[in-house]
Short mmCIF file of C-alpha atoms in Angstrom, two decimals:
data_model
loop_
_atom_site.label_atom_id
_atom_site.label_comp_id
_atom_site.label_asym_id
_atom_site.label_seq_id
_atom_site.Cartn_x
_atom_site.Cartn_y
_atom_site.Cartn_z
CA MET A 8 11.99 -27.21 -0.25
CA TYR A 9 13.38 -30.81 -1.04
CA CYS A 10 12.43 -32.31 -4.38
CA ASP A 11 12.98 -35.94 -5.28
CA ALA A 12 11.92 -37.29 -8.69
CA ASN A 13 9.08 -36.10 -11.02
CA ASN A 14 7.83 -32.95 -9.10
CA ILE A 15 6.21 -29.83 -10.72
CA ILE A 16 6.48 -26.29 -8.74
CA GLN A 17 4.28 -23.91 -10.54
CA ASN A 18 2.48 -20.46 -9.60
CA SER A 19 4.40 -20.25 -6.27
CA ILE A 20 6.36 -17.81 -4.30
CA ILE A 21 9.41 -19.06 -2.37
CA THR A 22 10.93 -16.53 -0.21
CA ASN A 23 12.98 -15.93 2.97
CA ASN A 24 14.17 -19.46 3.48
CA THR A 25 17.40 -20.59 4.75
CA ALA A 26 19.46 -23.75 4.54
CA VAL A 27 23.05 -24.45 6.18
CA THR A 28 24.40 -26.01 3.04
CA ASP A 29 22.58 -26.07 -0.20
CA GLY A 30 19.17 -25.05 -1.79
CA GLY A 31 17.84 -22.38 0.62
CA GLY A 32 14.76 -22.07 -1.68
CA VAL A 33 14.57 -25.39 -3.49
CA TYR A 34 16.98 -28.46 -3.43
CA VAL A 35 16.56 -30.91 -6.35
CA LEU A 36 17.83 -34.36 -5.84
CA SER A 37 16.62 -36.38 -8.76
CA THR A 38 15.62 -35.90 -12.41
CA GLN A 39 12.28 -34.73 -14.03
CA ASN A 40 11.54 -31.90 -12.02
CA LYS A 41 9.93 -28.63 -13.32
CA ILE A 42 9.74 -25.22 -11.92
CA ILE A 43 7.27 -22.98 -14.01
CA ASN A 44 6.19 -19.38 -13.26
CA VAL A 45 7.76 -19.43 -9.73
CA THR A 46 9.15 -16.50 -7.91
CA VAL A 47 12.24 -17.53 -5.65
CA SER A 48 13.56 -14.51 -3.83
CA LEU A 49 15.71 -13.67 -0.74
CA ASN A 50 16.56 -17.22 0.22
CA THR A 51 19.94 -18.03 1.60
CA ALA A 52 22.42 -21.13 1.64
CA VAL A 53 26.27 -21.77 1.24
CA SER A 54 25.42 -22.93 -2.34
CA GLY A 55 22.33 -22.35 -4.39
CA GLY A 56 20.55 -19.94 -2.21
CA GLY A 57 17.68 -19.76 -4.77
CA ILE A 58 17.91 -23.31 -6.47
CA SER A 59 20.42 -26.02 -5.97
CA ALA A 60 20.21 -29.06 -8.29
CA ALA A 61 22.08 -32.33 -8.21
CA GLN A 62 20.27 -33.59 -11.35
CA GLN A 63 18.62 -32.07 -14.17
CA VAL A 64 15.66 -29.41 -13.47
CA ILE A 65 13.66 -27.40 -16.02
CA VAL A 66 13.01 -23.79 -15.03
CA GLY A 67 10.76 -21.72 -17.03
CA ASN A 68 8.76 -18.22 -16.87
CA SER A 69 10.50 -17.75 -13.45
CA LEU A 70 12.06 -14.92 -11.36
CA LEU A 71 15.21 -15.64 -9.35
CA LEU A 72 15.90 -12.55 -7.41
CA ASN A 73 18.29 -11.40 -4.57
CA ASN A 74 19.08 -14.95 -3.45
CA SER A 75 22.55 -15.51 -1.85
CA GLN A 76 23.19 -17.36 -5.02
CA ASP A 77 20.35 -17.52 -7.44
CA ILE A 78 21.28 -20.97 -9.09
CA ASP A 79 23.72 -23.61 -8.40
CA ALA A 80 22.96 -26.70 -10.62
CA GLN A 81 25.02 -29.24 -12.39
CA SER A 82 22.49 -29.65 -15.01
CA ILE A 83 19.60 -27.17 -15.76
CA ILE A 84 17.41 -26.19 -18.58
CA ILE A 85 16.19 -22.74 -18.13
CA SER A 86 14.34 -20.40 -20.29
CA TYR A 87 12.35 -17.34 -20.34
CA SER A 88 13.48 -16.32 -16.85
CA TYR A 89 15.26 -13.59 -15.06
CA LEU A 90 18.08 -13.90 -12.59
CA SER A 91 19.55 -11.08 -10.55
CA ASP A 92 23.22 -12.67 -10.66
CA ASN A 93 25.66 -14.15 -12.87
CA SER A 94 25.19 -17.75 -11.27
CA TYR A 95 23.94 -18.92 -14.68
CA VAL A 96 25.44 -18.07 -18.26
CA SER A 97 23.05 -17.63 -20.99
CA ASN A 98 23.76 -19.57 -24.20
CA GLY A 99 22.27 -16.70 -26.14
CA THR A 100 19.26 -18.52 -27.31
CA ASP A 101 17.65 -19.53 -24.05
CA SER A 102 15.85 -16.21 -23.22
CA VAL A 103 17.61 -16.07 -19.95
CA TRP A 104 18.24 -12.48 -18.87
CA VAL A 105 20.06 -10.72 -15.76
CA VAL A 106 17.54 -8.45 -14.20
CA ASP A 107 18.05 -5.01 -12.55
CA PRO A 108 16.37 -5.08 -9.18
CA ALA A 109 16.75 -1.21 -8.86
CA LYS A 110 14.43 -0.44 -11.76
CA GLY A 111 11.36 -1.52 -9.84
CA LEU A 112 10.15 -5.11 -10.77
CA CYS A 113 7.36 -5.68 -8.27
CA VAL A 114 4.98 -3.28 -6.60
CA LYS A 115 6.29 -4.22 -3.10
CA MET A 116 8.84 -6.83 -2.37
CA PRO A 117 10.24 -7.88 1.34
CA ASP A 118 13.49 -6.02 1.72
CA THR A 119 15.23 -8.44 4.33
CA VAL A 120 16.96 -11.72 3.81
CA GLY A 121 16.60 -14.35 6.36
CA TYR A 122 13.88 -12.68 8.70
CA ALA A 123 11.20 -14.95 8.34
CA VAL A 124 11.43 -16.22 11.62
CA THR A 125 11.23 -12.87 13.25
CA PRO A 126 8.16 -10.72 13.74
CA GLN A 127 9.59 -8.01 11.35
CA GLY A 128 10.26 -10.59 8.76
CA LEU A 129 6.90 -12.06 8.91
CA GLU A 130 5.53 -8.48 8.57
CA ASN A 131 7.75 -7.99 5.49
CA ILE A 132 6.37 -11.15 3.78
CA ARG A 133 2.70 -10.38 4.72
CA LYS A 134 2.93 -6.88 3.02
CA ALA A 135 4.74 -8.12 0.19
CA ASN A 136 3.16 -7.62 -3.36
CA TRP A 137 4.92 -9.56 -6.03
CA GLU A 138 2.61 -8.17 -8.82
CA PRO A 139 5.04 -6.96 -11.86
CA VAL A 140 4.95 -3.02 -12.19
CA SER A 141 3.17 -2.06 -15.16
CA GLY A 142 5.86 -1.83 -17.90
CA SER A 143 8.47 -3.70 -15.90
CA GLN A 144 11.15 -6.19 -17.11
CA LEU A 145 8.81 -9.02 -16.06
CA CYS A 146 5.85 -8.01 -18.20
CA ASP A 147 4.83 -9.90 -21.44
CA LYS A 148 8.30 -11.85 -21.22
CA GLY A 149 6.91 -15.36 -20.63
CA ASN A 150 6.32 -18.38 -22.86
CA PHE A 151 2.69 -19.32 -23.33
CA VAL A 152 3.58 -23.00 -24.14
CA LEU A 153 5.17 -23.40 -20.67
CA ALA A 154 2.22 -21.77 -18.89
CA GLN A 155 -0.73 -22.88 -20.89
CA TYR A 156 -2.26 -24.90 -18.32
CA LEU A 157 -1.75 -22.14 -15.55
CA ILE A 158 -5.12 -20.58 -16.06
CA ARG A 159 -4.73 -18.45 -13.06
CA ASP A 160 -1.68 -16.93 -11.17
CA CYS A 161 -0.62 -17.44 -7.41
CA MET A 162 -3.07 -14.87 -6.29
CA GLY A 163 -6.00 -16.50 -8.22
CA ASN A 164 -6.02 -13.78 -11.13
CA ASN A 165 -6.35 -14.67 -14.82
CA ARG A 166 -2.94 -15.41 -16.49
CA PHE A 167 -3.97 -14.60 -19.87
CA ASN A 168 -6.73 -11.80 -19.77
CA ARG A 169 -4.13 -9.12 -20.38
CA ASN A 170 -3.62 -10.04 -24.06
CA SER A 171 -7.03 -11.11 -25.22
CA GLN A 172 -7.15 -8.41 -27.91
CA LYS A 173 -3.77 -9.46 -29.58
CA GLN A 174 -3.24 -11.68 -32.33
CA GLY A 175 -1.49 -15.08 -31.81
CA PRO A 176 -1.05 -16.90 -28.51
CA PRO A 177 -1.55 -15.09 -25.23
CA ILE A 178 1.52 -13.56 -23.68
CA VAL A 179 2.30 -14.25 -20.11
CA ASP A 180 4.41 -12.65 -17.38
CA ILE A 181 7.42 -13.91 -15.46
CA GLY A 182 7.09 -15.00 -12.03
CA ALA A 183 4.26 -16.27 -9.84
CA VAL A 184 1.98 -13.12 -9.90
CA GLU A 185 0.47 -11.79 -13.32
CA ALA A 186 0.53 -8.04 -13.93
CA LYS A 187 -2.96 -6.48 -13.99
CA SER A 188 -4.46 -4.90 -17.35
CA SER A 189 -3.83 -1.12 -17.80
CA LEU A 190 -6.43 0.92 -15.92
CA LEU A 191 -9.48 2.05 -17.71
CA ILE A 192 -12.02 4.91 -17.09
CA GLN A 193 -15.73 4.09 -17.42
CA ALA A 194 -18.51 6.32 -18.39
CA ASN A 195 -19.53 6.57 -14.72
CA ASN A 196 -16.03 7.84 -13.75
CA ILE A 197 -15.68 5.28 -10.95
CA ILE A 198 -12.38 3.25 -10.42
CA TYR A 199 -12.74 0.26 -8.05
CA VAL A 200 -9.93 -0.83 -5.86
CA LYS A 201 -9.32 -4.14 -3.57
CA PRO A 202 -6.30 -5.06 -1.78
CA ARG A 203 -5.54 -7.67 -4.41
CA TRP A 204 -6.63 -7.16 -7.85
CA THR A 205 -9.30 -9.27 -9.59
CA GLY A 206 -10.46 -10.21 -13.11
CA THR A 207 -8.73 -8.05 -15.60
CA GLY A 208 -7.48 -5.71 -13.02
CA ASP A 209 -8.29 -2.43 -15.04
CA GLY A 210 -10.47 -0.98 -12.44
CA THR A 211 -13.84 -0.90 -14.23
CA SER A 212 -15.88 -2.99 -11.87
CA TRP A 213 -15.61 -4.71 -8.40
CA GLU A 214 -15.14 -7.99 -10.46
CA ASN A 215 -12.20 -6.45 -12.42
CA ALA A 216 -10.84 -4.18 -9.46
CA THR A 217 -7.32 -2.81 -9.52
CA SER A 218 -5.14 -2.88 -6.31
CA ASN A 219 -2.88 -0.05 -6.44
CA ILE A 220 -4.63 3.37 -5.12
CA GLN A 221 -1.32 5.48 -5.95
CA GLN A 222 -1.19 4.38 -9.42
CA VAL A 223 -4.81 5.35 -9.77
CA LEU A 224 -4.26 8.69 -8.31
CA GLN A 225 -1.00 9.48 -10.51
CA MET A 226 -3.22 8.42 -13.47
CA LEU A 227 -6.08 10.83 -12.58
CA SER A 228 -3.83 13.82 -11.81
CA SER A 229 -2.94 13.84 -15.56
CA MET A 230 -6.31 13.80 -16.76
CA TYR A 231 -9.22 16.38 -17.11
CA PHE A 232 -12.78 15.43 -15.94
CA SER A 233 -15.94 17.64 -16.16
CA THR A 234 -17.24 15.72 -13.09
CA PRO A 235 -14.56 14.65 -10.49
CA PRO A 236 -13.80 10.91 -10.79
CA GLN A 237 -14.78 8.64 -7.90
CA ILE A 238 -12.45 5.80 -6.32
CA TRP A 239 -14.31 3.24 -4.38
CA VAL A 240 -12.06 1.14 -2.09
CA GLN A 241 -13.00 -2.04 -0.56
CA GLN A 242 -12.25 -3.04 3.10
CA GLY A 243 -8.59 -3.86 3.73
CA ILE A 244 -5.17 -2.41 4.44
CA TYR A 245 -3.39 -0.40 1.79
CA TYR A 246 0.19 0.47 2.11
CA PRO A 247 2.48 2.73 0.23
CA SER A 248 5.05 1.35 -2.29
CA SER A 249 7.99 3.08 -1.02
CA VAL A 250 9.13 4.61 2.25
CA SER A 251 11.38 7.03 0.29
CA LEU A 252 8.44 9.03 -0.93
CA PRO A 253 7.13 12.12 1.10
CA PHE A 254 3.57 10.91 0.77
CA GLY A 255 2.29 7.58 0.66
CA PHE A 256 -0.91 8.65 -1.11
CA GLN A 257 -1.04 11.79 -2.84
CA ILE A 258 -4.25 13.33 -4.25
CA LYS A 259 -3.24 16.23 -6.53
CA SER A 260 -6.31 16.73 -8.67
CA LYS A 261 -10.14 17.05 -7.78
CA VAL A 262 -11.00 13.32 -6.74
CA HIS A 263 -13.51 12.09 -4.54
CA MET A 264 -12.24 8.84 -2.88
CA TYR A 265 -14.55 6.67 -0.88
CA GLY A 266 -13.66 3.85 1.51
CA GLY A 267 -15.81 1.35 3.64
CA PHE A 268 -17.00 -0.95 0.93
CA LYS A 269 -17.82 -4.58 1.18
CA GLY A 270 -17.09 -4.91 -2.52
CA THR A 271 -20.63 -5.46 -3.98
CA GLU A 272 -22.27 -2.06 -3.56
CA THR A 273 -23.75 0.00 -6.48
CA GLN A 274 -24.34 3.17 -4.47
CA ILE A 275 -22.12 5.02 -2.13
CA ASP A 276 -25.02 5.21 0.56
CA GLU A 277 -25.09 1.27 0.73
CA ARG A 278 -21.67 1.34 2.61
CA ASN A 279 -21.51 0.03 6.22
CA LEU A 280 -18.74 1.95 7.62
CA ALA A 281 -19.20 0.44 11.06
CA VAL A 282 -18.51 -2.99 9.57
CA TYR A 283 -16.01 -2.38 6.75
CA ASN A 284 -12.77 -0.48 7.54
CA SER A 285 -10.58 0.67 4.55
CA GLN A 286 -7.35 1.68 6.07
CA LEU A 287 -4.36 3.66 4.57
CA SER A 288 -1.20 2.76 6.61
CA GLY A 289 2.21 4.21 6.61
CA GLU A 290 3.62 1.06 8.23
CA PHE A 291 7.22 -0.19 6.97
CA GLY A 292 9.83 -2.16 8.74
CA VAL A 293 9.33 -2.98 12.46
CA PHE A 294 5.60 -3.39 12.95
CA GLY A 295 4.24 -0.76 15.57
CA ASP A 296 7.32 1.31 15.49
CA ASN A 297 6.54 4.69 13.60
CA ASN A 298 10.03 5.75 13.34
CA ASP A 299 10.74 3.81 10.07
CA ASN A 300 7.50 4.55 8.36
CA ILE A 301 6.33 6.88 5.70
CA GLU A 302 6.34 10.61 6.75
CA THR A 303 2.90 11.43 5.62
CA VAL A 304 0.33 8.77 4.98
CA LEU A 305 -2.19 10.88 2.61
CA TYR A 306 -2.00 14.18 1.26
CA VAL A 307 -5.13 15.80 -0.20
CA SER A 308 -5.83 19.04 -2.21
CA ASN A 309 -7.72 20.95 -4.96
CA GLU A 310 -11.33 20.44 -3.61
CA SER A 311 -10.97 16.68 -3.14
CA ILE A 312 -13.13 14.53 -0.99
CA VAL A 313 -11.94 11.71 1.22
CA ASP A 314 -14.66 9.77 3.01
CA GLY A 315 -14.64 6.48 4.91
CA PHE A 316 -11.02 5.68 5.85
CA SER A 317 -8.82 5.17 8.74
CA ILE A 318 -5.28 6.70 8.40
CA THR A 319 -2.60 5.42 10.52
CA GLY A 320 1.15 4.90 11.09
CA ALA A 321 2.79 8.06 9.79
CA LYS A 322 6.29 8.87 11.15
CA HIS A 323 5.38 12.65 10.99
CA THR A 324 1.67 13.48 9.95
CA GLY A 325 -1.22 11.08 9.30
CA LEU A 326 -3.05 13.56 6.85
CA GLN A 327 -2.48 16.78 5.24
CA VAL A 328 -5.31 18.63 3.74
CA PHE A 329 -5.40 21.79 1.37
CA ASN A 330 -7.21 23.89 -0.96
CA PHE A 331 -10.95 23.45 0.15
CA SER A 332 -10.63 19.74 0.40
CA THR A 333 -13.32 17.76 2.67
CA ILE A 334 -12.60 15.04 5.08
CA LYS A 335 -15.61 13.00 6.20
CA ASN A 336 -16.24 9.73 8.23
CA CYS A 337 -12.64 9.32 8.67
CA GLU A 338 -10.49 8.04 11.51
CA ILE A 339 -6.97 9.39 12.21
CA LEU A 340 -4.92 7.37 14.78
CA TYR A 341 -1.73 6.23 15.95
CA ASN A 342 0.31 8.88 13.83
CA GLY A 343 3.56 10.59 14.57
CA VAL A 344 6.79 10.25 16.84
CA GLU A 345 8.24 13.63 17.51
CA GLU A 346 7.28 16.15 14.90
CA GLU A 347 4.29 18.62 15.03
CA SER A 348 1.06 17.95 13.53
CA ALA A 349 0.97 14.40 14.11
CA GLY A 350 -2.64 13.64 13.35
CA ILE A 351 -3.90 16.05 10.63
CA LYS A 352 -2.66 19.22 9.19
CA MET A 353 -5.56 21.41 7.61
CA TYR A 354 -5.55 24.64 5.41
CA ASP A 355 -8.61 26.05 4.17
CA SER A 356 -10.57 22.64 4.39
CA TYR A 357 -13.32 21.18 6.03
CA MET A 358 -13.73 17.98 8.42
CA GLU A 359 -16.89 16.43 9.71
CA ASN A 360 -17.81 13.18 11.58
CA CYS A 361 -14.27 12.09 12.27
CA LYS A 362 -12.20 10.72 15.03
CA VAL A 363 -8.85 12.01 15.67
CA HIS A 364 -6.90 10.01 18.55
CA HIS A 365 -3.78 8.58 20.04
CA ASN A 366 -1.55 10.61 17.91
CA VAL A 367 1.73 11.82 19.42
CA SER A 368 4.07 15.04 18.93
CA ALA A 369 6.63 13.95 21.59
CA LYS A 370 9.00 16.81 20.78
CA SER A 371 6.69 19.31 19.40
CA SER A 372 3.23 20.65 19.38
CA TYR A 373 -0.39 20.27 17.61
CA ALA A 374 -0.66 16.57 18.14
CA GLY A 375 -4.28 15.93 17.22
CA ILE A 376 -5.33 18.68 14.66
CA TYR A 377 -3.44 21.70 13.24
CA ALA A 378 -6.43 23.89 11.62
CA TYR A 379 -5.67 27.04 9.52
CA SER A 380 -8.93 28.81 8.13
CA SER A 381 -10.80 25.57 8.29
CA SER A 382 -13.89 23.85 9.70
CA ILE A 383 -14.13 21.03 12.20
CA LYS A 384 -17.77 19.62 12.83
CA ASN A 385 -19.16 16.79 14.72
CA SER A 386 -15.84 15.06 15.37
CA TYR A 387 -14.10 13.43 18.43
CA ILE A 388 -10.66 14.63 19.29
CA PHE A 389 -9.08 12.44 22.30
CA ASP A 390 -5.98 10.97 23.58
CA ASN A 391 -3.51 12.90 21.67
CA THR A 392 -0.11 13.93 23.34
CA ALA A 393 2.04 16.98 22.51
CA LEU A 394 5.12 18.33 24.19
CA PHE A 395 4.40 22.10 24.22
CA TYR A 396 1.02 23.37 22.62
CA ALA A 397 -2.32 22.07 21.72
CA GLY A 398 -2.56 18.44 22.59
CA GLY A 399 -5.99 18.27 20.87
CA ILE A 400 -6.51 21.20 18.41
CA TYR A 401 -4.68 24.24 17.33
CA ALA A 402 -7.03 26.35 15.55
CA PHE A 403 -6.27 29.73 13.83
CA ASN A 404 -9.23 31.60 12.30
CA SER A 405 -11.16 28.34 12.11
CA THR A 406 -14.77 26.99 13.42
CA ILE A 407 -15.18 24.17 15.79
CA ASP A 408 -18.84 23.16 15.97
CA ASN A 409 -20.32 20.05 17.99
CA CYS A 410 -17.15 18.62 18.98
CA PHE A 411 -15.87 16.39 21.70
CA VAL A 412 -12.25 17.16 22.75
CA TYR A 413 -11.09 15.24 25.87
CA ASN A 414 -8.47 13.39 27.50
CA ASN A 415 -5.76 15.14 25.40
CA SER A 416 -2.52 16.48 26.96
CA VAL A 417 0.89 18.43 26.85
CA THR A 418 3.62 17.10 28.75
CA ASN A 419 6.29 19.90 29.29
CA GLU A 420 6.61 20.92 32.84
CA MET A 421 7.74 24.59 32.09
CA PHE A 422 5.92 25.45 28.76
CA ALA A 423 2.72 23.52 28.33
CA TYR A 424 -0.16 25.28 26.94
CA ALA A 425 -3.66 24.15 26.04
CA GLY A 426 -4.11 20.38 26.68
CA GLY A 427 -7.41 20.53 24.78
CA ILE A 428 -7.62 23.59 22.39
CA TYR A 429 -5.39 26.23 21.35
CA ALA A 430 -7.57 29.18 19.74
CA THR A 431 -6.26 32.09 18.02
CA GLY A 432 -6.99 34.42 15.15
CA ASN A 433 -10.72 34.77 15.40
CA THR A 434 -11.55 31.08 15.98
CA ILE A 435 -15.35 30.36 16.79
CA ILE A 436 -16.05 27.25 19.15
CA THR A 437 -19.97 26.54 19.21
CA SER A 438 -21.77 23.69 21.01
CA SER A 439 -18.76 21.50 21.82
CA SER A 440 -17.67 19.61 25.03
CA ILE A 441 -14.05 20.10 26.09
CA TYR A 442 -13.16 18.08 29.22
CA ASN A 443 -10.35 16.14 31.02
CA ASN A 444 -7.50 17.69 29.08
CA VAL A 445 -4.15 18.15 30.79
CA SER A 446 -1.73 21.18 30.66
CA GLU A 447 0.15 23.71 32.76
CA VAL A 448 -1.93 26.49 31.23
#
């Protein structure tokens, strides 16, 4: 971005830009330029990868993070801002701090410099979420006077709603995106989720929906409810916060999680699952390559219910289900690379009205479903591929009722058993169609 004189940049995210010489993110030529509540990150240049200024520039309430050099300026007035390097030396009174990126500042930041012109770089930016993590160094550190005319943040959310109960002027966050309010549990035990939080972001209604499913699940796991709490999830794609975790989303306690909402419903049966898709994705890094994705997208236990989601993009297993939990109206697809149980692994659980397809265990077995003492009903299992056993279903002491199992395969030329179903341990199969599956035996 090139700025002559008398410009204002505010409530904006400037990321993954490159300049040959100066100012990868912003180059300021003349005077009277202001940069307020802006996030400048992952930009590169020989000098001033973040901001390069030939004349005086005012910077406030801003985050300069992981640029090749955050600031290169002859004259700068900067306050209430965070930098990730020592390109600016604070005078001790200007409220400028060096931030520690390792402490988790934002929900999900792009992790690659200079990739904006590649498919991977565009995907990293598309999935980025610059919302400050609750309690991080960015929260409540801004100056209200600098931001007083910014009623909303970069994403259209309220700037000042988080501190409406506090005395004195509202407190704002650092950067382009404001953190949402702390989550609240209403009397109806429902928490509302959208891809981007709205209103206060406390999850108490569609108007005030939160955006972080895993944060909700973590909070609920530490609380007791006489009636299981519900999570209502609007259509959209939801990503894990880190690829280093074993599970993208983990339900530890008894929770009922429903997807497929437009975002206006007041009853679960008002959903139109054929139109509105809530997707839990394990996608990281190179789009469409499961090798660098989360190992397991969703883990479910303790009599929980998951209803109305598509689950995709796991490196190993799309869905793991334990302890008398229920999976309904879900689609488990395009999970796995080489390991066993690419689609879904079930223990003592129940699945109904689901589709399980295009999952791959290229160097192992049980590509579609691994079911142990579980029940599968009214479901379609198709186009799954394993190397050795059970392209479609491996069932031990389980029941399969009114299911369609077709076009599944195992590919090993010497030891390839049960392209469709491998049944053992008193499994009962009733009223099902099993056809067009391929194996040696």
